[in-house]
CSV table of C-alpha atoms in Angstrom, one decimal:
chain,number,residue,atom,x,y,z
A,1,MET,CA,-6.9,-11.2,-16.2
A,2,SER,CA,-10.8,-10.3,-15.9
A,3,THR,CA,-10.8,-10.7,-12.1
A,4,TYR,CA,-7.2,-8.2,-12.2
A,5,GLN,CA,-9.2,-5.7,-14.7
A,6,LEU,CA,-12.6,-6.0,-12.6
A,7,SER,CA,-10.7,-5.1,-9.3
A,8,TRP,CA,-9.1,-1.7,-10.8
A,9,SER,CA,-12.8,-1.0,-12.2
A,10,VAL,CA,-14.2,-1.3,-8.9
A,11,GLY,CA,-11.4,0.6,-7.1
A,12,ARG,CA,-11.9,3.5,-9.9
A,13,THR,CA,-15.5,3.5,-8.9
A,14,ILE,CA,-15.8,2.9,-5.4
A,15,ALA,CA,-12.9,5.7,-4.2
A,16,PRO,CA,-14.4,8.4,-5.3
A,17,MET,CA,-17.5,8.0,-4.2
A,18,LEU,CA,-16.2,6.9,-0.8
A,19,LEU,CA,-14.0,10.1,-0.5
A,20,GLY,CA,-16.4,12.6,-2.2
A,21,PHE,CA,-18.8,11.1,0.8
A,22,LEU,CA,-16.3,11.4,3.5
A,23,LEU,CA,-15.1,15.2,1.7
A,24,ASP,CA,-18.7,16.1,2.2
A,25,SER,CA,-19.3,15.1,5.8
A,26,GLY,CA,-16.1,17.3,6.8
A,27,PRO,CA,-12.9,18.2,5.5
A,28,TRP,CA,-11.3,17.0,8.7
A,29,HIS,CA,-13.0,13.4,8.4
A,30,LEU,CA,-11.2,12.7,5.1
A,31,TRP,CA,-7.9,13.2,6.4
A,32,THR,CA,-8.5,11.4,9.5
A,33,VAL,CA,-9.6,8.5,7.5
A,34,LEU,CA,-6.6,8.9,5.0
A,35,ALA,CA,-4.2,8.9,8.4
A,36,LEU,CA,-5.5,6.2,9.5
A,37,VAL,CA,-5.3,4.1,6.6
A,38,VAL,CA,-1.4,5.2,6.2
A,39,LEU,CA,-1.0,4.3,9.8
A,40,THR,CA,-2.6,1.0,9.5
A,41,GLY,CA,-0.5,-0.1,6.3
A,42,ALA,CA,2.9,1.1,7.7
A,43,ALA,CA,1.7,-1.2,10.9
A,44,ILE,CA,1.0,-4.1,9.0
A,45,LEU,CA,4.4,-3.6,7.0
A,46,LEU,CA,6.4,-3.5,10.3
A,47,CYS,CA,4.6,-6.7,11.5
A,48,ALA,CA,5.4,-8.1,8.0
A,49,GLU,CA,8.9,-7.2,8.4
A,50,ARG,CA,9.2,-9.6,11.1
A,51,VAL,CA,7.7,-12.9,9.6
A,52,LEU,CA,9.4,-12.6,6.4
A,53,PRO,CA,12.5,-14.4,6.0
A,54,ALA,CA,15.7,-12.7,6.7
A,55,HIS,CA,17.2,-12.7,3.1
A,56,VAL,CA,13.8,-11.1,2.0
A,57,VAL,CA,14.2,-8.2,4.5
A,58,ALA,CA,17.3,-5.9,3.7
A,59,PRO,CA,18.6,-4.1,6.8
A,60,LEU,CA,18.5,-0.4,6.7
A,61,GLY,CA,22.3,0.5,6.9
A,62,LYS,CA,23.3,-2.4,4.4
A,63,PRO,CA,22.6,-1.9,0.8
A,64,ARG,CA,21.5,-5.5,-1.1
A,65,PRO,CA,24.3,-7.0,-3.2
A,66,PRO,CA,23.9,-6.3,-7.4
A,67,LEU,CA,22.2,-8.9,-9.0
A,68,ARG,CA,24.4,-11.0,-11.4
A,69,ARG,CA,22.9,-11.7,-14.8
A,70,ARG,CA,22.8,-14.9,-16.1
A,71,SER,CA,25.1,-15.1,-19.6
């Protein structure tokens, strides 16, 4: 539990400092880095979709069936 809290604390400390530095260096630097982070995340998700089992990834056109509750 303490590691989980530490990870959030580190993120809350580093993110404003890093984003402030990028904003200081120029307004387009911040948006360029954020766009690259988003595009990288999208690429990772698309690659991970191919590796995951079929029952985990739902096709776009097909909704997942509702889960049945145990009584």
